[in-house]
Amino acid sequence: MQLESFLEQSADRHPENTALVCGDKRLTYAEFEQLANRLAYGLIQAGVQRGDRVGICLENSIEAAVSIFAVLKSGAVFMPINPTTKPDKLAYVLNNSRSSTLIATTRKLATLADAWQNLSHLETVVSVGAEFPDEMKGEMQFEDFDSLIEHNADKNAPPKKRAISVDLAALIYTSGSTGNPKGVMLTHLNMVSASTSITTYLQNQADDIILNVLPLSFDYGLYQLLMTCQFGGTLILEKSFTYPHAVLQKIVEHKATGFPLVPTISAILLQMDLSKYDFSNLRYVTNTGAALPTEHITTIREVLPHVSVFSMYGLTECKRVSYLPLDQIDIRTDSVGIAMPNTEVYIVDGNDNRLPYGEIGELVVRGANVMKGYWEAPELTNEKLKPGPLPCENVLYTGDLFRQDDEGYLYFVGRRDDIIKSRGEKVSPKEVENTLYSHPLIAEAAVVGQDDDVLGQAIRAILVVIPDAELSEREVLAYCRKNLEDYMVPKFIEFQDSLPKSANGKIDKKQLTGATA
Amino acid sequence: MQSITQSVQDFVNDNFLFGQGIESLGESTSFLDEGIIDSTGVLELVMFLEDSFLISVEDEELVPDNLDSIDRLVSFVERKLVELGE
């Protein structure tokens, strides 16, 4: 089964049901399917081949949702990219993946116009919004999003299937400890399996209405769209959680039944008076991305006793690993539960031996949801994917340390690498440090995570400036804003005369995190 | 006393633009569209309004209409001050 079948089957089953609401725009399943089909023909006419990587760099919008399914229907691989990604990194991702096509707003594309010649593999650009100025087009082939759809207004059925279920459906770039993002390769089978498992334990039905504020470029947000199309429900797509009251009103107005959270959102929710809102239709909230502090869970349980809280754990490399069954939330509040349906987990020591309950080791995941590897990075892949119980089978080494209690419930203990989880998203300290080092006045930089009630972990940068130079916190932050995605910009900047070093001269981050913890 | 506009501009410049200069931002430019504010930024903004102008901002007032540009912020503060009878 191919991933786009989610939309096709729901359009077939209940064409008149509302699939998507975005601001004042609303699409039924029939309309959504039709737009995706027409854009798919447009992409094929523009030269998109089976297996091509197609970047989608858009805010949460109808266009983003239609693009995802259109790319799948064209037999290509969609690559969701955070719209706050800066030109240098966008170029890195497009080049690394050898993407043939990019779909983005005219405004975003304008920031790339100086760099067309550096994008050696990109052939076609699809612009969303105002017409792209001719003088900035260079040698690039330009297509207009709306025109591609309009030119295929006579097409009412999907294009002939070109991809099979073991082909790649998505390439999702995620922060790596080396500093460069790496592309997680996910097949149709991987994603259909993950979505099926998750919608099974969430017990989703066609009458579910999900309100999503998480970016579609983040797999947790992306799956809200995919899963909703699978069970035939309605997705209320919001651009962000910037204005909490406005979002909560939408939950009330649309009678939303599901609301996915990350710890940052729940921290803000708990500062508000939730009794003012009629959440009587809300059936569940979910959390993943980083562990929800137990106080958040207990408070949500007190304030919204009728709402189920799903505490979950996962990583892009397999989408989701575990969930805490509802009957355990008040008993094992700090556990992330058990393996989700149709998957298996176990804990191993440094020599790959399975450990008994109670002992701490690395969590290993087995299931059809496990990725195919990192795009063109065999060494990185070999660190994560190792032989499983069956011949030629790979299992996923999560890099996260866990223990199981005497009934097998999982507890997160810590990470094996130094990746920071801020606002539920992974941040590579190395990537932030590389940006800081590129500032002419910064001699040394160390980036560490610091526990933070709202962000989960806040990003803290400790800097040494070059002799006799003057640099303010403001200047550093402005520089970071210019060169990093929003969620990677440090929250705290500190200046020191020198950084602590280990015997072999490396910056000793343990001392830095211990010093002010 | 500093004008409302001036202190709002100073706050936005210091906290969201990191001193890059308020001139780069029009008085009616949406903070959301410019990508210079997020939900934690909104909370900081509200704390600033409450502390500086001694007003109290209700949850239902946390909407783009009140807060999403320099112009909107200034007229929101003016309305709140009138309500307080000042």
XYZ file of C-alpha atoms in Angstrom:
603
model
C 0.000 0.000 0.000
C 1.223 3.476 -0.853
C 0.953 6.362 1.551
C -1.209 8.469 -0.776
C -3.867 5.738 -0.595
C -4.854 7.242 2.785
C -6.264 10.257 0.962
C -7.581 8.310 -2.021
C -9.515 5.832 0.131
C -11.040 8.508 2.346
C -12.026 10.543 -0.731
C -13.669 7.415 -2.047
C -15.441 6.525 1.210
C -16.713 9.934 2.307
C -16.030 12.545 -0.370
C -18.213 15.199 1.279
C -16.604 15.046 4.746
C -14.401 17.973 5.692
C -10.753 16.945 5.452
C -8.907 20.179 6.112
C -9.649 23.555 7.669
C -6.967 26.212 7.445
C -7.928 29.741 8.512
C -11.118 30.504 6.583
C -10.393 27.877 3.910
C -12.014 24.463 4.037
C -11.557 21.388 1.818
C -13.698 18.267 1.604
C -11.975 14.965 0.900
C -13.171 15.120 -2.722
C -11.722 18.625 -3.156
C -8.454 17.747 -1.418
C -8.029 14.631 -3.583
C -8.824 16.586 -6.747
C -6.287 19.334 -6.005
C -3.615 16.761 -5.148
C -4.312 14.813 -8.357
C -4.137 17.931 -10.517
C -0.926 19.149 -8.915
C 0.548 15.647 -9.319
C -0.098 15.791 -13.081
C 1.420 19.277 -13.100
C 4.560 18.045 -11.340
C 4.919 15.118 -13.760
C 4.507 17.498 -16.730
C 7.162 19.742 -15.167
C 9.556 16.788 -15.273
C 9.271 15.126 -11.858
C 10.319 11.465 -12.154
C 9.597 8.459 -9.945
C 12.000 8.570 -6.984
C 12.929 12.270 -7.409
C 13.267 14.205 -4.183
C 10.941 17.199 -4.021
C 11.500 19.778 -1.268
C 8.407 21.333 0.302
C 9.331 24.463 2.233
C 5.979 25.918 3.281
C 4.210 27.040 6.432
C 1.208 24.996 7.546
C -1.295 25.694 4.767
C -3.625 24.062 2.263
C -0.796 24.342 -0.280
C 1.588 22.398 1.974
C -0.930 19.583 2.531
C -1.815 19.375 -1.170
C 1.894 19.379 -2.114
C 2.697 16.435 0.156
C 0.055 14.217 -1.442
C 0.743 15.498 -4.960
C 4.423 14.593 -4.675
C 3.479 11.086 -3.469
C 0.973 10.699 -6.293
C 3.654 11.657 -8.820
C 5.747 8.731 -7.561
C 8.358 11.051 -6.056
C 9.711 11.468 -2.516
C 8.574 14.468 -0.485
C 11.044 16.304 1.671
C 9.413 18.591 4.239
C 11.627 21.563 5.156
C 10.982 23.986 8.030
C 10.014 27.324 6.437
C 12.293 29.237 8.836
C 15.330 27.405 7.408
C 17.971 29.896 6.301
C 19.276 29.941 2.685
C 22.631 28.262 3.426
C 21.071 25.286 5.148
C 18.258 25.040 2.622
C 20.906 24.865 -0.102
C 22.779 22.175 1.870
C 19.672 20.032 2.194
C 18.672 20.462 -1.465
C 22.186 19.603 -2.651
C 22.711 16.728 -0.233
C 19.436 15.110 -1.296
C 20.028 16.038 -4.975
C 16.470 17.320 -5.098
C 15.136 18.018 -8.585
C 12.259 20.227 -7.488
C 11.435 22.693 -4.732
C 7.985 23.978 -3.763
C 8.143 27.184 -1.700
C 6.619 30.636 -1.331
C 7.778 33.332 -3.729
C 9.083 35.211 -0.715
C 11.222 32.288 0.432
C 12.469 31.636 -3.101
C 13.596 35.250 -3.391
C 16.083 34.595 -0.554
C 17.621 31.795 -2.662
C 17.818 33.774 -5.894
C 21.498 34.667 -5.382
C 22.358 31.011 -5.016
C 20.698 29.332 -8.028
C 24.102 28.465 -9.483
C 25.072 26.700 -6.240
C 22.043 24.419 -6.465
C 23.517 22.099 -9.036
C 20.779 19.452 -8.954
C 17.691 21.613 -8.683
C 15.895 21.849 -12.032
C 12.433 23.147 -11.234
C 10.994 25.538 -8.728
C 7.276 25.779 -7.968
C 6.343 29.139 -6.444
C 3.371 29.645 -4.162
C 1.866 33.136 -3.949
C 2.749 36.225 -5.968
C 4.359 35.740 -9.368
C 8.118 35.384 -9.179
C 9.997 38.338 -10.738
C 11.400 37.357 -14.167
C 14.706 39.139 -13.626
C 15.479 36.888 -10.653
C 14.740 33.594 -12.385
C 18.186 33.044 -13.897
C 18.457 29.660 -15.617
C 15.943 28.006 -13.291
C 12.701 26.495 -14.654
C 9.835 28.227 -12.859
C 6.300 26.938 -12.412
C 3.419 28.564 -10.617
C 1.586 26.437 -8.046
C -1.943 27.570 -8.983
C -1.260 27.355 -12.730
C -0.019 23.774 -12.475
C -3.371 22.892 -10.894
C -5.466 24.995 -13.313
C -3.755 23.506 -16.368
C -4.961 20.091 -15.248
C -8.532 21.052 -14.417
C -9.774 18.244 -16.698
C -8.032 15.553 -14.629
C -10.231 13.878 -12.050
C -8.439 10.627 -11.333
C -4.979 10.082 -9.818
C -2.058 9.624 -12.216
C -1.007 6.025 -12.874
C 0.864 4.636 -9.840
C 4.598 4.711 -10.296
C 5.937 3.998 -6.788
C 5.621 0.713 -4.885
C 5.405 0.282 -1.130
C 9.136 -0.334 -0.647
C 10.037 2.878 -2.494
C 10.873 5.962 -0.476
C 7.895 8.130 0.403
C 9.711 10.800 2.409
C 13.166 12.057 3.194
C 13.087 13.958 6.478
C 16.186 15.872 7.539
C 16.950 15.826 11.228
C 19.734 17.371 13.303
C 22.803 15.200 13.673
C 25.553 15.318 16.275
C 28.101 15.979 13.504
C 26.503 19.374 12.888
C 25.137 18.618 9.422
C 21.532 17.466 9.181
C 20.994 13.936 7.885
C 18.155 12.633 5.739
C 16.004 9.911 7.298
C 14.807 7.593 4.491
C 11.254 6.391 5.027
C 9.408 4.067 2.673
C 5.673 4.016 2.026
C 5.580 0.813 4.067
C 7.436 2.478 6.982
C 4.979 5.350 7.126
C 1.798 3.372 6.538
C 2.897 0.983 9.321
C 3.673 3.785 11.785
C 0.426 5.597 11.050
C -1.599 2.403 11.407
C -0.039 1.589 14.783
C -0.587 5.103 16.152
C -4.194 5.471 14.978
C -4.846 2.024 16.490
C -3.830 2.954 20.041
C -5.370 6.438 19.772
C -8.578 4.666 18.631
C -9.144 7.290 15.954
C -12.464 7.286 14.066
C -13.799 9.261 11.121
C -15.572 11.638 13.520
C -12.298 12.739 15.144
C -11.339 16.380 14.641
C -7.647 17.056 15.240
C -6.314 20.529 15.911
C -2.670 20.749 14.873
C -0.349 23.706 15.577
C 2.893 21.778 14.966
C 4.729 22.404 11.698
C 4.152 19.840 8.930
C 7.939 19.909 8.500
C 8.227 18.259 11.944
C 7.268 14.569 11.782
C 4.897 14.861 14.761
C 2.966 17.574 12.882
C 3.237 15.764 9.543
C 1.685 12.610 10.972
C -1.360 14.547 12.169
C -2.128 15.145 8.483
C -1.281 11.606 7.369
C -3.219 9.929 10.179
C -6.263 12.160 9.768
C -6.415 11.210 6.084
C -6.062 7.554 7.049
C -9.017 7.514 9.446
C -11.008 10.015 7.376
C -11.366 12.707 10.046
C -10.940 16.479 9.977
C -7.651 18.328 10.490
C -7.761 21.910 11.728
C -4.389 23.185 10.568
C -3.014 26.186 12.462
C 0.220 27.947 11.598
C 1.550 28.037 15.158
C 0.761 28.252 18.854
C 1.933 31.872 18.988
C -1.454 33.133 20.206
C -2.616 30.464 22.652
C -6.031 31.991 23.295
C -6.849 32.143 19.571
C -5.863 28.478 19.198
C -7.900 27.357 22.217
C -10.915 29.162 20.812
C -10.529 27.119 17.638
C -10.642 23.933 19.701
C -13.947 25.119 21.120
C -15.317 26.450 17.811
C -14.498 23.320 15.800
C -15.320 20.897 18.652
C -11.869 19.358 18.313
C -11.449 15.872 19.774
C -7.654 15.562 19.603
C -4.914 18.087 20.410
C -1.232 17.080 19.992
C 1.121 18.845 22.428
C 4.802 19.286 23.030
C 6.010 20.269 26.527
C 6.346 23.940 25.515
C 2.649 24.083 24.672
C 1.545 22.332 27.846
C 3.711 24.676 29.932
C 1.869 27.637 28.399
C -1.533 25.961 28.767
C -0.956 25.456 32.462
C -0.343 29.184 32.915
C -3.806 29.923 31.503
C -7.230 29.643 33.062
C -8.540 26.658 31.107
C -11.897 26.625 32.925
C -13.035 29.454 30.633
C -13.074 27.181 27.604
C -15.627 24.545 26.720
C -13.423 21.541 26.046
C -16.258 19.040 26.453
C -15.624 17.528 22.998
C -11.895 17.100 23.562
C -11.218 13.368 23.832
C -7.434 13.284 24.100
C -4.161 15.186 24.131
C -0.864 13.581 23.146
C 2.701 14.430 24.056
C 5.990 13.451 22.498
C 9.174 15.179 21.375
C 10.455 15.271 24.938
C 9.143 13.842 28.165
C 6.233 15.785 29.593
C 7.105 16.758 33.165
C 4.951 14.678 35.537
C 3.572 17.900 37.107
C 2.194 18.852 33.679
C 0.453 15.497 33.383
C -1.043 15.595 36.861
C -2.236 19.176 36.402
C -3.816 18.437 33.025
C -5.514 15.431 34.629
C -6.885 17.652 37.403
C -8.035 20.509 35.180
C -9.425 18.363 32.337
C -10.401 15.082 33.998
C -12.433 13.869 30.997
C -9.476 14.240 28.604
C -7.224 11.225 27.976
C -3.499 11.983 28.130
C -1.279 9.909 25.836
C 2.341 10.087 26.936
C 4.530 8.861 24.096
C 8.123 8.539 22.944
C 9.574 8.396 19.465
C 12.221 9.540 17.031
C 12.055 10.426 13.340
C 14.016 7.267 12.450
C 10.958 5.117 13.220
C 8.388 7.814 13.914
C 7.006 6.463 17.181
C 8.227 3.849 19.631
C 5.924 3.699 22.612
C 2.819 5.019 24.339
C 1.513 4.770 27.866
C -1.831 2.948 27.981
C -4.513 5.186 29.471
C -5.123 3.020 32.536
C -1.495 3.589 33.602
C -1.343 7.398 33.403
C -2.171 7.954 37.078
C -0.110 4.959 38.243
C 3.082 5.201 36.162
C 2.899 8.901 35.326
C 6.617 9.175 34.502
C 6.680 6.170 32.147
C 6.444 6.402 28.343
C 4.756 3.036 28.333
C 5.042 0.036 26.090
C 5.875 -0.669 22.445
C 3.098 0.549 20.159
C 1.010 -2.079 18.330
C 2.862 -4.241 15.802
C 6.309 -3.234 17.097
C 8.740 -4.645 19.640
C 11.316 -2.995 21.918
C 14.143 -4.248 24.110
C 17.088 -2.847 26.012
C 20.687 -3.890 25.353
C 24.104 -3.361 26.932
C 27.201 -2.159 25.054
C 27.731 -5.667 23.629
C 24.211 -6.013 22.196
C 23.098 -8.403 24.958
C 19.477 -8.025 26.026
C 19.207 -6.728 29.579
C 16.723 -7.868 32.219
C 14.065 -5.528 33.592
C 15.490 -2.883 35.913
C 18.832 -2.409 34.185
C 19.724 0.657 32.153
C 20.805 0.292 28.528
C 20.148 1.450 24.973
C 16.620 1.056 23.651
C 16.298 -0.996 20.445
C 13.223 -0.922 18.197
C 12.009 -3.640 15.851
C 9.161 -3.164 13.392
C 8.045 -2.262 9.886
C 8.271 1.412 10.880
C 12.096 1.380 11.157
C 13.738 3.628 8.519
C 15.832 2.398 5.589
C 18.815 4.426 6.801
C 20.285 7.888 6.404
C 20.468 9.231 2.868
C 23.893 8.463 1.396
C 25.510 8.181 4.813
C 26.394 4.488 5.292
C 28.583 5.052 8.349
C 25.933 7.000 10.225
C 23.392 4.397 9.163
C 25.541 1.576 10.527
C 25.623 3.240 13.938
C 21.833 3.221 14.097
C 20.738 0.157 12.135
C 22.185 -3.168 13.238
C 21.347 -6.787 12.429
C 18.152 -8.034 14.076
C 16.913 -11.533 14.914
C 16.003 -12.491 11.310
C 18.393 -12.758 8.351
C 18.942 -9.376 6.625
C 16.682 -7.683 9.141
C 17.732 -4.364 10.657
C 16.688 -3.052 14.046
C 17.008 0.545 15.213
C 19.395 1.538 17.986
C 17.741 4.676 19.324
C 20.780 6.175 21.045
C 18.572 6.752 24.073
C 19.071 5.123 27.441
C 16.054 3.506 29.063
C 15.107 1.089 31.805
C 12.026 -1.110 32.139
C 10.192 -1.696 35.407
C 9.238 -5.179 36.592
C 6.197 -5.187 34.324
C 8.114 -3.996 31.279
C 7.032 -0.314 31.212
C 9.661 2.007 29.750
C 11.351 4.941 31.495
C 13.564 7.417 29.679
C 16.917 7.844 31.422
C 19.023 10.012 29.102
C 20.628 10.451 25.721
C 23.874 8.879 24.601
C 24.820 11.891 22.502
C 24.620 15.574 23.396
C 21.605 16.494 21.235
C 19.396 19.118 22.920
C 15.601 18.787 22.836
C 14.142 22.282 22.794
C 10.428 22.874 22.142
C 10.260 19.170 21.340
C 12.620 19.541 18.398
C 16.140 18.185 18.156
C 18.930 20.744 18.168
C 22.506 19.787 17.418
C 24.865 21.776 19.699
C 27.503 21.330 17.008
C 25.331 23.039 14.395
C 24.735 26.044 16.672
C 28.441 26.120 17.599
C 29.421 26.088 13.906
C 27.281 29.167 13.358
C 28.755 30.908 16.401
C 32.314 30.098 15.258
C 31.556 31.687 11.897
C 31.171 35.049 13.689
C 34.438 36.948 13.223
C 34.670 38.069 16.868
C 34.000 34.706 18.506
C 37.081 32.691 19.446
C 35.450 29.793 21.275
C 31.900 28.589 21.663
C 30.182 25.817 23.588
C 26.476 25.099 23.381
C 24.691 23.066 26.029
C 21.126 22.323 27.073
C 19.705 23.702 30.284
C 16.509 22.408 31.873
C 13.704 24.872 31.273
C 10.087 24.725 32.398
C 8.678 26.040 29.139
C 11.135 24.861 26.491
C 11.987 21.440 27.940
C 15.611 22.328 27.427
C 16.796 25.847 26.720
C 19.827 26.406 24.528
C 22.704 28.045 26.387
C 25.768 29.326 24.571
C 29.003 30.079 26.415
C 31.385 32.226 24.418
C 34.946 33.535 24.484
C 35.526 36.581 22.285
C 38.804 37.299 20.512
C 41.239 39.514 22.481
C 40.308 43.196 22.739
C 37.046 42.680 20.858
C 33.684 43.748 22.205
C 30.566 41.782 21.555
C 27.154 42.106 23.163
C 24.554 39.456 23.862
C 22.221 41.311 21.497
C 24.692 41.205 18.614
C 25.185 37.475 19.100
C 21.436 36.835 19.176
C 20.852 38.961 16.088
C 23.566 36.988 14.306
C 22.012 33.672 15.344
C 18.552 34.819 14.224
C 19.976 35.580 10.814
C 21.713 32.255 10.411
C 19.696 29.636 12.286
C 16.143 28.335 12.349
C 14.053 29.973 15.072
C 14.091 26.987 17.401
C 17.904 26.755 17.295
C 18.551 30.323 18.464
C 20.081 30.262 21.983
C 17.967 31.483 24.864
C 20.957 32.346 27.065
C 24.293 33.842 26.031
C 27.190 34.020 28.460
C 30.691 35.377 28.042
C 33.707 33.888 29.785
C 37.447 34.570 29.649
C 38.119 30.934 28.793
C 36.328 27.603 28.555
C 37.207 24.573 30.684
C 39.205 21.965 28.730
C 39.813 18.288 29.161
C 43.348 16.853 29.199
C 43.385 16.467 25.428
C 42.305 20.075 24.872
C 38.619 19.506 24.063
C 36.036 21.795 25.615
C 34.682 20.043 28.702
C 30.927 20.432 28.496
C 30.323 18.390 31.629
C 31.973 21.158 33.634
C 29.892 23.772 31.837
C 26.581 22.071 32.516
C 27.574 21.267 36.109
C 28.756 24.800 36.872
C 25.412 26.573 36.798
C 22.979 23.663 36.999
C 7.446 60.154 30.709
C 8.339 58.105 27.659
C 5.515 57.775 25.153
C 3.709 54.458 24.834
C 4.915 54.107 21.262
C 8.504 54.724 22.264
C 8.567 52.175 25.068
C 6.763 49.532 23.004
C 9.228 50.100 20.173
C 12.162 49.852 22.552
C 10.889 46.595 24.000
C 10.288 45.020 20.594
C 13.649 46.205 19.356
C 15.535 44.864 22.381
C 13.735 41.563 22.694
C 12.592 40.485 19.250
C 14.910 42.340 16.911
C 17.926 42.084 19.249
C 18.776 45.714 18.634
C 18.864 45.493 14.854
C 16.883 48.721 14.766
C 13.176 49.346 14.835
C 13.451 51.255 11.539
C 13.593 47.908 9.742
C 10.095 47.149 11.030
C 7.059 49.149 9.887
C 4.565 50.283 12.508
C 1.855 48.059 11.074
C 4.071 45.108 10.105
C 2.803 41.826 11.537
C 5.277 40.240 13.979
C 3.906 36.851 12.959
C 4.503 37.380 9.253
C 8.025 38.597 9.971
C 8.651 35.501 12.075
C 10.001 37.553 14.973
C 7.696 36.304 17.714
C 6.645 32.905 19.056
C 4.401 31.793 21.906
C 7.057 32.347 24.563
C 7.656 35.780 23.007
C 3.965 36.582 23.419
C 4.206 35.753 27.129
C 7.249 38.025 27.488
C 5.380 40.764 25.684
C 2.404 40.460 28.026
C 4.634 40.568 31.095
C 6.211 43.729 29.720
C 2.822 45.386 29.100
C 1.545 44.493 32.560
C 4.693 45.719 34.322
C 5.227 48.903 32.328
C 1.675 50.166 32.038
C 0.174 48.549 35.170
C -2.571 46.980 33.120
C -3.827 43.451 33.380
C -4.059 41.435 30.173
C -6.726 38.736 30.113
C -6.226 35.444 28.287
C -8.922 36.327 25.769
C -7.033 39.491 24.893
C -4.052 37.421 23.738
C -4.991 37.647 20.062
C -3.189 39.025 17.002
C -5.692 41.919 16.775
C -4.313 43.339 20.005
C -0.666 42.397 19.865
C 0.595 41.678 16.369
C 2.193 45.019 15.356
C 3.534 48.185 16.956
C 0.330 50.047 15.976
C -1.938 47.382 17.419
C 0.050 47.175 20.635
C -0.081 50.922 21.156
C -3.818 51.185 20.575
C -4.408 48.157 22.791
C -2.481 49.783 25.641
C -4.335 53.075 25.090
C -7.697 51.289 25.244
C -6.713 49.481 28.432
C -5.578 52.714 30.070
C -8.872 54.385 29.181
C -10.720 51.456 30.761
C -8.717 52.050 33.921
C -9.939 55.647 33.877
C -6.554 57.248 33.361
